[in-house]
Amino acid sequence: MCGISGIYSKTNDIEDLLIKFNKKLYNRGPDFASFFICKKNNFGMSHTRLSILDLSENGNQPMYDQSGDWIISYNGEIYNHLEIRKKISKNLNNTKIQWKGSSDTETILMSNRIFGFEETLSILEGMFAFALYNKKTNKLFLARDRLGEKPLYYHFKDNKFIFGSDLSVFKEVKNINLKVNNDVLPAYIQNGYIKAPNTIYRYINKLEPGHYLELDENFLKMKKKRYWNLKDIAQSNISIRNNSQKTFYQEKEELKILLEKTVLKQTISDVQIGSFLSGGVDSSLITSILQKNTGKKIKTFTVGFDDKNFDESIQAKKISKYLGTDHYEYFSSKNDLLNTVTNLNKIYSEPFADSSQIPTHLISRLMKKEAKVILSGDGGDEFFGGYNRYIYLKKIKFFSKNLPKLMKRNLNLIFKFLPISFFDKYFSYFGLKNFETKLSKMINFINCENEYDLFNKMKSINSKPDFFLNKITIQKEPENIGKDSLFSMPDEEKFMLFDQTDYLPDDILCKVDRATMHNSIESRAPMLDHKLVEHSWRIPLKYKIKGSKGKIILREILKDYLPKKLITSSKSGFGVPIDEMLRDSLRVWAEDTIFSSKKFNDIINYENLNTIWKKHKAKEINAGEKLWPILMLQDWLINQ
């Protein structure tokens, strides 16, 4: 893992800027920093290194290929790079190649030289964001991995091209326009993240997953091309699935073999490897496979809370004990929480509001002392039907369609006048966690006008973002996937596909990358191996979702590693008790932040925000989830 950056400019001091870029990206790569400059072409790029493969100086970057023409600055891991080396050797009739070292960076360079850029992209298996420059032709390529595990931002305006792993590098360039993009704020308040290709800045973009950029020899034109399309992958593999006669057992065994191969492939490393262990199906499965196939105890990590609705440390400890891992737990103090929250604007560089970013950062900080590489179960929910919105979709649609208007009105009235304590206390006796929050969402869904309205509300944190904003026009979604002929598939799979192309890269993977890299740790997600992803779309939906349970096939595989009593029916996924945290440990910070919104009255509606805050503080409502995006936005604005 590393930090990459670069700039083409005729007016800026390129060397000075590259040094500043590297300082901003130090956490992403504290082991080595350097840069390359082509003064003739007014271009330079830099690199900060987190050493994982080939710890010697042979792995340092920017790195030249053997011709001396191509230079790369690369962030990521290519898990099949040794296989690519064999392919290169075979292509050269087994001519002996004088490799400088054993890094995957050198493998990409040689593959580009032998097979070309696009062919190289097609054979890479892993996560990456890289810049590949030819100083002879003055041509630049930038590419991002298929699923969006690694970030890449860019600015192309006023005869300047700038790119980097983090938005912080752009603030070092004094004469570029860093105007806030108000157009993205309603969708941000609604979802908690800013979707690619947009960023919080109007003139800076994110490169979307599965895309690359090509800039011509004079940096006058830029082409963007998609080299891998998940929607097409889903459609083609569903066609294969429809002609398959495989039984559930056959599907299970085939997936199990592929999972084991993928996890083993992702253990390639010259440093200590560990595993997230939340106690849920995905992390338990990855951890189980890793421990089974490792000759020594692996290190596992979890985070705990006093609130039992969110604490999974006990379950994680039981699984660790059964598997025989070297287990570490982290329980946060009030000071830890406050220190983390006040630093989130630095960690994420733009407003980001998935509250599980807090425990993800805390556990990453714990891991920093014990392991440099961590494996996670990210992707299990999106590709194998884990979210409640897939499981309850049909029931919600049925009730929304058939429930009489009078009953809908009565549900709204009951919910409005009964105190939240009634729902939380009464339904906790039946083992139902956070029932009040779930009920409020359910009523919101029932009142949907149509299917697409339901879809938008099911993926939203706040269905009425304009309530918190002033003088900002709500932007309509540019794409109505419900009307796209591509989506001739069950509704559950429509939602899964949308999450895979939207929520997964821009929320989940952003959250994990920024938290881990801020702590100089590399996170790997075996379930996001693109071959495994493609395979997942060949598995029938009925083997993923059945009744009120999701991830059926993953649960059955997990039974081969763990006893049934240790396989949970639900999990929080490093969720946090954000409602109580805002009333307790984060209360002073929240009030100060809300009060500061008066400074930004052209953006934020202080009166409406303060009204919701007072009701939340008095426990008249639970609004932590709705408040969090606006608090993160305000905190970011204050610290600009």
XYZ file of C-alpha atoms in Angstrom:
640
model
C 0.000 0.000 0.000
C 1.197 3.453 -0.798
C 0.356 7.021 -1.671
C 0.668 8.273 -5.247
C 0.507 11.779 -6.686
C 1.593 13.799 -9.675
C 1.263 17.055 -11.563
C 1.570 18.506 -15.060
C 1.982 22.291 -14.940
C 3.935 24.978 -16.749
C 3.522 27.527 -13.973
C 4.130 25.667 -10.698
C 7.356 24.594 -9.006
C 6.834 20.867 -9.575
C 9.605 19.621 -7.294
C 8.410 21.720 -4.371
C 4.853 20.470 -4.840
C 5.851 16.808 -5.089
C 7.706 17.093 -1.788
C 4.583 18.630 -0.220
C 2.387 15.919 -1.751
C 4.531 13.238 -0.170
C 4.272 14.869 3.237
C 0.476 14.826 2.939
C 0.566 11.137 1.988
C 3.073 10.098 4.645
C 0.621 7.876 6.550
C -0.169 5.924 3.401
C 3.521 5.164 2.965
C 5.880 5.934 5.854
C 8.694 3.572 4.770
C 10.121 5.497 1.806
C 9.336 8.583 -0.275
C 10.667 9.798 -3.597
C 9.635 11.484 -6.859
C 10.371 11.660 -10.589
C 10.443 14.858 -12.699
C 10.599 15.326 -16.438
C 11.420 19.036 -16.701
C 11.272 18.948 -20.498
C 7.621 17.861 -20.380
C 6.627 19.843 -17.245
C 5.516 16.664 -15.500
C 6.395 14.907 -12.278
C 4.996 12.227 -10.005
C 5.786 11.058 -6.501
C 5.333 8.093 -4.216
C 5.226 7.208 -0.540
C 5.791 3.535 0.226
C 4.296 1.114 2.731
C 6.567 -1.891 2.242
C 4.658 -5.183 1.958
C 6.371 -7.151 -0.848
C 10.142 -7.049 -1.407
C 11.101 -4.888 1.557
C 14.416 -3.973 -0.069
C 15.132 -0.781 -1.981
C 14.398 -2.739 -5.182
C 10.724 -2.123 -4.453
C 11.029 1.659 -4.110
C 9.098 3.964 -6.436
C 8.650 5.771 -8.758
C 10.127 2.812 -10.636
C 11.530 2.639 -14.194
C 11.132 -0.322 -16.505
C 14.146 -1.890 -18.220
C 13.817 0.364 -21.264
C 14.024 3.455 -19.090
C 11.024 4.963 -20.887
C 8.139 3.861 -18.633
C 7.841 5.042 -15.023
C 5.208 3.961 -12.535
C 3.817 5.243 -9.247
C 1.590 2.501 -7.882
C -0.639 1.847 -4.871
C -2.013 -1.655 -4.308
C -1.320 -5.379 -4.363
C -1.372 -7.710 -7.371
C -2.006 -11.183 -5.969
C -1.227 -13.060 -9.196
C 1.948 -11.174 -10.040
C 4.109 -14.316 -9.862
C 1.778 -15.986 -12.384
C 2.119 -12.917 -14.610
C 5.899 -13.233 -14.414
C 5.612 -16.828 -15.676
C 3.358 -15.638 -18.513
C 5.902 -12.973 -19.457
C 8.692 -15.547 -19.477
C 6.634 -17.888 -21.655
C 5.856 -15.040 -24.064
C 9.584 -14.396 -24.382
C 10.224 -18.094 -25.123
C 11.490 -18.631 -21.590
C 14.300 -16.147 -22.095
C 15.888 -15.439 -18.723
C 14.772 -12.046 -17.453
C 16.977 -9.959 -15.206
C 14.444 -8.881 -12.593
C 15.685 -6.229 -10.161
C 13.597 -7.594 -7.300
C 10.423 -9.500 -6.403
C 7.897 -6.647 -6.200
C 4.572 -6.631 -8.018
C 5.378 -3.073 -9.144
C 8.135 -4.353 -11.390
C 5.764 -7.038 -12.693
C 3.246 -4.395 -13.837
C 6.000 -2.457 -15.608
C 7.292 -5.493 -17.467
C 3.784 -6.662 -18.361
C 2.994 -3.221 -19.786
C 6.133 -3.369 -21.895
C 5.446 -6.897 -23.202
C 1.650 -7.019 -23.466
C 0.627 -3.359 -23.564
C -1.458 -1.296 -21.165
C -4.973 -2.662 -21.764
C -3.892 -6.309 -21.843
C -2.011 -5.728 -18.580
C -5.154 -4.308 -16.952
C -7.134 -7.364 -18.050
C -4.765 -9.853 -16.361
C -4.169 -8.004 -13.082
C -5.851 -9.649 -10.086
C -5.908 -7.390 -7.068
C -6.489 -3.859 -5.855
C -4.697 -0.923 -7.361
C -4.505 2.697 -8.388
C -1.495 3.652 -10.449
C 0.005 6.205 -12.803
C 2.063 4.937 -15.730
C 4.038 7.535 -17.658
C 6.148 7.314 -20.812
C 8.734 10.084 -20.787
C 9.596 9.449 -24.449
C 6.063 9.956 -25.780
C 4.909 12.163 -22.877
C 1.802 10.000 -22.462
C 0.153 9.256 -19.097
C -2.226 6.485 -18.037
C -4.045 6.337 -14.714
C -6.043 3.278 -13.675
C -8.220 2.191 -10.766
C -9.082 -1.391 -9.787
C -12.321 -3.093 -10.777
C -14.226 -2.819 -7.482
C -12.771 0.455 -6.188
C -10.641 -0.722 -3.266
C -7.968 1.925 -3.864
C -8.737 5.652 -4.332
C -7.648 7.960 -7.129
C -8.554 11.652 -7.474
C -7.735 14.045 -10.311
C -8.058 17.670 -11.462
C -7.918 18.668 -15.145
C -8.450 22.371 -15.785
C -6.622 25.537 -16.823
C -3.790 23.628 -18.524
C -3.042 21.648 -15.351
C -3.432 17.997 -14.530
C -3.049 16.861 -10.919
C -3.743 13.463 -9.372
C -3.389 11.874 -5.947
C -4.493 9.181 -3.523
C -6.065 11.765 -1.250
C -7.798 15.110 -1.620
C -5.334 16.715 0.763
C -2.659 16.947 -1.954
C -4.758 19.344 -4.053
C -4.836 21.887 -1.228
C -1.072 22.280 -1.647
C -1.546 23.806 -5.107
C -2.395 27.440 -4.457
C -3.768 28.432 -7.835
C -6.437 25.801 -8.402
C -10.105 26.370 -7.670
C -11.261 24.454 -4.577
C -14.842 25.637 -4.700
C -17.259 23.480 -2.696
C -19.617 21.531 -4.943
C -23.009 22.326 -3.408
C -24.727 20.103 -5.968
C -23.512 16.950 -4.193
C -24.676 17.962 -0.700
C -28.298 16.754 -0.868
C -27.218 13.275 -1.988
C -24.463 13.313 0.635
C -26.927 14.165 3.432
C -29.217 11.456 2.119
C -26.591 8.698 1.799
C -23.645 9.687 3.999
C -21.056 9.635 1.210
C -20.234 11.371 -2.062
C -20.569 9.123 -5.074
C -17.883 8.927 -7.780
C -17.048 10.669 -10.022
C -17.969 13.617 -7.766
C -16.088 14.949 -4.754
C -16.808 17.770 -2.319
C -14.841 20.042 -4.686
C -16.474 21.132 -7.947
C -13.316 20.798 -10.056
C -11.849 17.608 -8.593
C -13.121 14.150 -9.497
C -12.784 10.565 -8.334
C -11.874 8.048 -10.992
C -14.617 5.410 -10.957
C -13.835 1.732 -10.308
C -12.977 -0.273 -13.413
C -11.908 2.832 -15.364
C -8.699 4.326 -16.666
C -7.632 7.755 -17.951
C -5.381 8.427 -20.906
C -3.783 11.821 -21.436
C -2.212 12.696 -24.775
C 1.370 13.744 -25.353
C 0.701 17.438 -24.671
C -1.776 17.027 -21.778
C -4.387 18.798 -23.865
C -6.958 16.009 -24.053
C -8.100 13.353 -21.645
C -9.956 10.137 -22.453
C -11.784 8.080 -19.843
C -12.524 4.462 -20.586
C -14.261 1.672 -18.674
C -12.284 -1.562 -18.935
C -14.512 -3.704 -16.640
C -18.276 -3.344 -16.297
C -19.961 -5.076 -13.358
C -23.425 -4.638 -14.879
C -22.328 -6.549 -17.972
C -20.635 -9.148 -15.772
C -23.867 -9.675 -13.835
C -25.983 -10.003 -16.966
C -23.674 -12.464 -18.748
C -23.235 -14.662 -15.679
C -26.972 -14.756 -14.981
C -27.353 -16.188 -18.492
C -24.830 -18.902 -17.600
C -26.652 -19.532 -14.334
C -30.009 -19.967 -16.034
C -28.615 -22.867 -18.055
C -26.979 -24.577 -15.071
C -28.312 -27.685 -13.336
C -25.988 -27.584 -10.309
C -27.344 -28.590 -6.923
C -26.907 -26.486 -3.794
C -24.203 -28.884 -2.573
C -22.271 -28.554 -5.846
C -22.529 -24.763 -5.716
C -21.400 -24.743 -2.091
C -18.343 -26.942 -2.693
C -17.326 -24.993 -5.787
C -17.569 -21.673 -3.934
C -15.698 -23.076 -0.928
C -12.765 -24.177 -3.102
C -12.671 -20.783 -4.820
C -12.814 -18.945 -1.474
C -9.934 -20.977 -0.062
C -7.797 -20.366 -3.156
C -8.578 -16.646 -3.020
C -7.753 -16.266 0.680
C -4.480 -18.172 0.248
C -3.547 -16.045 -2.769
C -4.109 -12.907 -0.711
C -1.720 -14.033 2.024
C 1.198 -13.100 -0.232
C 3.265 -10.797 1.992
C 6.680 -10.277 3.536
C 5.160 -8.828 6.726
C 2.757 -9.929 9.509
C -0.856 -10.660 8.424
C -3.945 -10.516 10.656
C -7.728 -10.628 10.285
C -10.745 -8.540 11.266
C -13.086 -10.618 13.438
C -16.431 -8.965 14.155
C -18.212 -12.211 15.012
C -20.370 -12.205 11.871
C -20.448 -14.675 9.002
C -18.083 -12.887 6.579
C -15.165 -12.114 8.883
C -15.559 -15.484 10.658
C -15.335 -17.304 7.326
C -12.243 -15.424 6.130
C -10.600 -15.882 9.537
C -11.438 -19.597 9.626
C -9.956 -20.237 6.187
C -6.869 -18.185 7.015
C -6.251 -19.969 10.317
C -6.850 -23.434 8.848
C -4.276 -22.871 6.129
C -1.630 -21.105 8.217
C 1.027 -22.964 10.148
C 0.902 -20.658 13.166
C -1.629 -18.644 15.138
C -2.944 -15.701 13.169
C -3.708 -12.411 14.879
C -7.395 -11.411 15.045
C -8.896 -8.078 16.069
C -12.276 -6.837 17.239
C -13.768 -3.763 18.922
C -16.297 -3.779 21.771
C -18.916 -1.422 23.235
C -20.741 -1.257 26.556
C -24.041 -1.163 24.660
C -24.937 -4.855 24.175
C -26.953 -4.032 21.056
C -23.667 -3.213 19.324
C -21.088 -5.261 21.221
C -19.890 -8.374 19.428
C -16.636 -8.828 21.290
C -17.983 -11.790 23.300
C -19.004 -13.640 20.129
C -15.696 -12.804 18.436
C -13.766 -14.066 21.471
C -15.651 -17.403 21.391
C -14.816 -17.859 17.709
C -11.193 -16.910 18.308
C -10.925 -19.445 21.123
C -12.395 -22.216 18.976
C -10.097 -21.441 16.028
C -7.059 -20.880 18.239
C -6.152 -17.380 17.036
C -4.060 -14.786 18.851
C -6.934 -12.442 19.670
C -6.916 -8.703 20.475
C -9.858 -6.626 21.720
C -10.307 -2.889 21.884
C -12.780 -1.114 24.159
C -12.847 2.632 23.624
C -12.927 5.293 26.311
C -14.769 8.613 26.025
C -11.486 10.349 25.268
C -10.724 7.851 22.488
C -14.070 8.532 20.877
C -13.687 12.294 21.091
C -10.121 12.252 19.771
C -11.178 10.045 16.878
C -14.178 12.157 15.923
C -12.214 15.406 15.951
C -9.715 13.862 13.512
C -12.189 12.357 11.050
C -12.047 15.399 8.757
C -8.292 14.763 8.322
C -8.686 11.015 7.841
C -11.365 11.310 5.133
C -10.470 14.678 3.527
C -14.092 15.249 2.481
C -17.420 14.829 4.307
C -18.026 11.141 5.025
C -20.693 9.893 7.400
C -20.775 6.149 7.952
C -20.580 6.148 11.768
C -18.819 2.756 11.752
C -15.814 4.790 10.579
C -15.169 5.359 14.312
C -14.596 1.729 15.374
C -12.855 1.012 12.054
C -10.288 3.674 12.873
C -9.955 2.556 16.501
C -9.360 -1.070 15.569
C -6.911 -0.029 12.843
C -4.949 1.891 15.445
C -4.845 -1.230 17.614
C -3.698 -3.400 14.702
C -0.877 -1.037 13.824
C 1.176 -2.414 16.726
C 0.628 -6.068 15.765
C 0.159 -6.506 11.995
C 0.829 -4.610 8.799
C -1.701 -6.448 6.600
C -5.298 -7.242 7.583
C -7.899 -9.401 5.831
C -11.592 -8.463 5.981
C -14.935 -9.962 4.965
C -16.003 -6.902 2.950
C -18.178 -7.824 -0.034
C -20.006 -10.723 1.613
C -23.195 -8.731 2.191
C -23.337 -7.166 -1.264
C -22.568 -10.287 -3.310
C -24.299 -12.939 -1.213
C -27.476 -11.187 -0.034
C -26.647 -10.090 3.508
C -28.504 -6.809 3.923
C -32.019 -6.574 5.357
C -33.114 -4.503 2.389
C -32.776 -7.598 0.193
C -34.385 -9.949 2.690
C -37.476 -7.872 3.474
C -37.935 -6.256 0.072
C -40.851 -8.419 -1.076
C -42.701 -8.032 2.224
C -42.247 -4.269 2.216
C -43.483 -4.014 -1.360
C -46.482 -6.208 -0.532
C -47.499 -4.152 2.511
C -46.868 -0.870 0.731
C -49.158 -1.976 -2.081
C -51.923 -3.593 -0.013
C -52.039 -1.738 3.303
C -55.128 0.527 3.475
C -54.446 4.258 3.608
C -56.242 4.550 6.959
C -53.950 1.949 8.537
C -50.892 3.695 7.151
C -52.106 6.935 8.753
C -52.679 5.196 12.086
C -49.182 3.714 12.073
C -47.768 7.183 11.576
C -49.828 8.549 14.478
C -48.864 5.701 16.836
C -45.216 6.188 16.064
C -45.469 9.961 16.410
C -47.043 10.045 19.883
C -45.571 7.018 21.671
C -42.145 7.753 23.257
C -39.127 5.961 21.836
C -38.469 4.412 25.243
C -41.659 2.380 24.769
C -40.387 0.741 21.599
C -36.815 0.242 22.779
C -37.700 -1.252 26.168
C -40.719 -3.328 25.134
C -39.266 -4.957 22.041
C -35.837 -5.581 23.623
C -37.542 -8.328 25.631
C -38.063 -10.160 22.340
C -34.435 -9.809 21.294
C -35.168 -7.123 18.691
C -32.307 -4.601 18.506
C -32.899 -0.904 17.742
C -36.560 -1.568 17.020
C -37.557 2.081 17.057
C -35.093 2.929 14.275
C -36.201 -0.044 12.192
C -39.888 0.776 12.699
C -39.434 4.387 11.613
C -37.713 3.195 8.446
C -40.454 0.654 7.812
C -43.152 3.319 8.034
C -41.116 5.464 5.670
C -40.988 2.577 3.186
C -44.714 1.838 3.502
C -45.489 5.415 2.465
C -43.558 5.134 -0.795
C -45.293 6.338 -3.911
C -43.679 3.845 -6.298
C -40.972 1.195 -6.596
C -38.197 3.631 -7.412
C -39.143 5.812 -4.455
C -38.858 2.701 -2.287
C -35.431 1.939 -3.693
C -34.130 5.423 -2.905
C -35.479 5.319 0.645
C -34.088 1.869 1.363
C -30.551 2.991 0.604
C -30.878 6.321 2.396
C -29.881 7.557 5.818
C -32.168 10.568 5.488
C -35.001 10.638 2.965
C -35.476 14.441 3.324
C -32.020 16.017 3.003
C -33.445 19.425 2.057
C -34.676 19.767 5.660
C -31.091 20.473 6.796
C -29.976 22.568 3.817
C -30.546 26.151 2.691
C -30.669 27.503 -0.852
C -29.587 24.259 -2.470
C -31.612 22.656 -5.228
C -32.168 18.939 -4.833
C -30.512 17.130 -7.720
C -32.373 14.199 -9.248
C -30.679 10.837 -9.563
C -29.083 10.766 -13.050
C -29.966 7.108 -13.606
C -33.230 5.310 -12.896
C -32.070 1.730 -12.716
C -35.628 0.478 -12.351
C -36.290 1.420 -15.983
C -33.011 0.085 -17.345
C -33.531 -2.963 -19.566
C -30.312 -4.353 -18.136
C -32.101 -4.988 -14.867
C -34.325 -7.832 -16.055
C -33.598 -9.720 -12.859
C -35.253 -10.212 -9.452
C -35.657 -7.022 -7.416
C -33.299 -8.342 -4.738
C -30.523 -8.667 -7.308
C -31.225 -5.201 -8.678
C -30.559 -3.827 -5.224
C -27.476 -6.012 -4.761
C -26.031 -4.765 -8.030
C -26.662 -1.148 -7.133
C -24.903 -1.653 -3.791
C -21.954 -3.306 -5.550
C -21.463 -0.334 -7.862
C -22.362 2.482 -5.453
C -22.540 1.807 -1.718
C -19.675 -0.711 -1.654
C -16.939 1.420 -3.305
C -18.023 4.860 -2.116
C -18.978 3.951 1.459
C -17.614 0.595 2.675
C -14.304 0.521 0.802
C -13.692 4.245 1.300
C -14.266 3.822 5.044
C -11.834 0.915 5.354
C -9.123 2.307 3.080
C -8.936 5.699 4.802
C -9.040 4.261 8.339
C -6.426 1.582 7.726
C -4.097 3.709 5.612
C -4.240 6.551 8.125
C -2.722 4.014 10.487
C -0.283 2.697 7.833
C -2.020 -0.690 7.498
C -3.003 -2.531 4.334
C -6.506 -4.008 4.228
C -7.356 -6.838 1.820
C -10.814 -8.158 0.949
C -10.729 -11.693 -0.539
C -14.445 -11.628 -1.389
C -13.726 -8.773 -3.806
C -11.435 -10.867 -5.980
C -12.930 -10.154 -9.393
C -13.052 -13.819 -10.410
C -14.937 -14.647 -7.211
C -17.249 -11.682 -7.862
C -17.985 -12.948 -11.361
C -18.609 -16.430 -9.954
C -21.033 -15.055 -7.367
C -23.381 -13.940 -10.152
C -23.588 -17.539 -11.392
C -24.997 -18.681 -8.029
C -28.831 -18.739 -7.945
C -30.513 -16.155 -5.722
C -32.347 -18.918 -3.822
C -28.950 -20.152 -2.568
C -28.205 -16.698 -1.136
C -31.539 -15.607 0.340
C -34.137 -17.893 1.882
C -36.998 -16.642 4.025
C -35.646 -14.198 6.609
C -32.005 -15.210 6.184
C -29.348 -14.012 3.812
C -25.928 -15.374 2.862
C -27.302 -18.938 3.022
C -24.456 -20.426 1.008
C -21.779 -18.654 3.067
C -23.389 -19.880 6.302
C -23.317 -23.457 5.030
C -19.645 -23.163 4.105
C -18.903 -21.699 7.536
C -20.423 -24.800 9.160
C -17.431 -26.730 7.781
C -15.178 -24.608 10.001
C -17.274 -23.644 13.042
C -19.938 -25.361 15.158
C -23.481 -24.159 14.468
C -23.795 -22.434 17.870
C -20.995 -20.015 16.934
C -22.611 -18.906 13.672
C -24.680 -15.806 14.390
C -28.000 -14.982 12.770
C -27.221 -11.263 12.647
C -24.460 -8.795 13.351
C -23.790 -5.088 13.652
C -20.779 -4.991 11.326
C -18.709 -2.694 13.559
C -21.787 -0.537 14.075
C -21.790 2.022 16.881
C -24.442 3.264 19.356
C -24.411 6.666 17.680
C -27.648 7.834 19.346
C -26.271 7.487 22.868
C -22.763 8.594 21.911
C -24.141 11.937 20.727
C -26.041 12.345 24.001
C -23.055 11.349 26.134
C -19.379 11.241 25.148
C -19.794 13.387 22.013
C -22.450 15.768 23.332
C -20.257 18.841 23.882
C -18.533 18.352 20.525
C -21.901 17.921 18.778
C -23.383 21.074 20.338
C -20.326 23.149 19.485
C -20.407 21.842 15.930
C -24.124 22.510 15.520
C -23.767 26.033 16.905
C -20.998 26.713 14.399
C -23.426 26.033 11.532
C -24.558 29.656 11.900
C -21.348 30.541 10.064
C -22.514 28.478 7.098
C -26.112 29.671 6.857
C -25.867 29.764 3.061
C -25.569 25.952 3.216
C -27.032 24.699 6.507
C -30.492 25.389 7.953
C -29.529 26.017 11.569
C -33.084 26.343 12.892
C -34.191 22.949 11.571
C -30.954 21.303 12.635
C -31.168 22.702 16.167
C -34.793 21.593 16.478
C -33.878 17.968 15.659
C -30.868 18.131 17.972
C -32.955 19.295 20.931
C -35.505 16.517 20.397
C -32.738 13.952 20.084
C -30.970 15.218 23.198
C -34.215 15.012 25.182
C -34.813 11.439 23.925
C -38.008 12.444 22.187
C -36.581 10.903 19.024
C -33.522 8.900 18.001
C -31.918 11.009 15.274
C -28.250 10.071 15.553
C -28.145 8.476 12.113
C -29.757 11.562 10.527
C -27.578 14.016 12.451
C -24.269 12.309 11.711
C -23.947 13.404 8.031
C -24.682 17.045 8.849
C -22.258 16.975 11.784
C -19.518 15.519 9.566
C -20.235 18.174 6.928
C -20.049 20.980 9.492
C -16.857 19.600 11.026
C -15.283 19.437 7.566
C -16.352 23.018 6.745
C -14.975 24.313 10.058
C -11.576 22.726 9.475
C -11.053 23.854 5.875
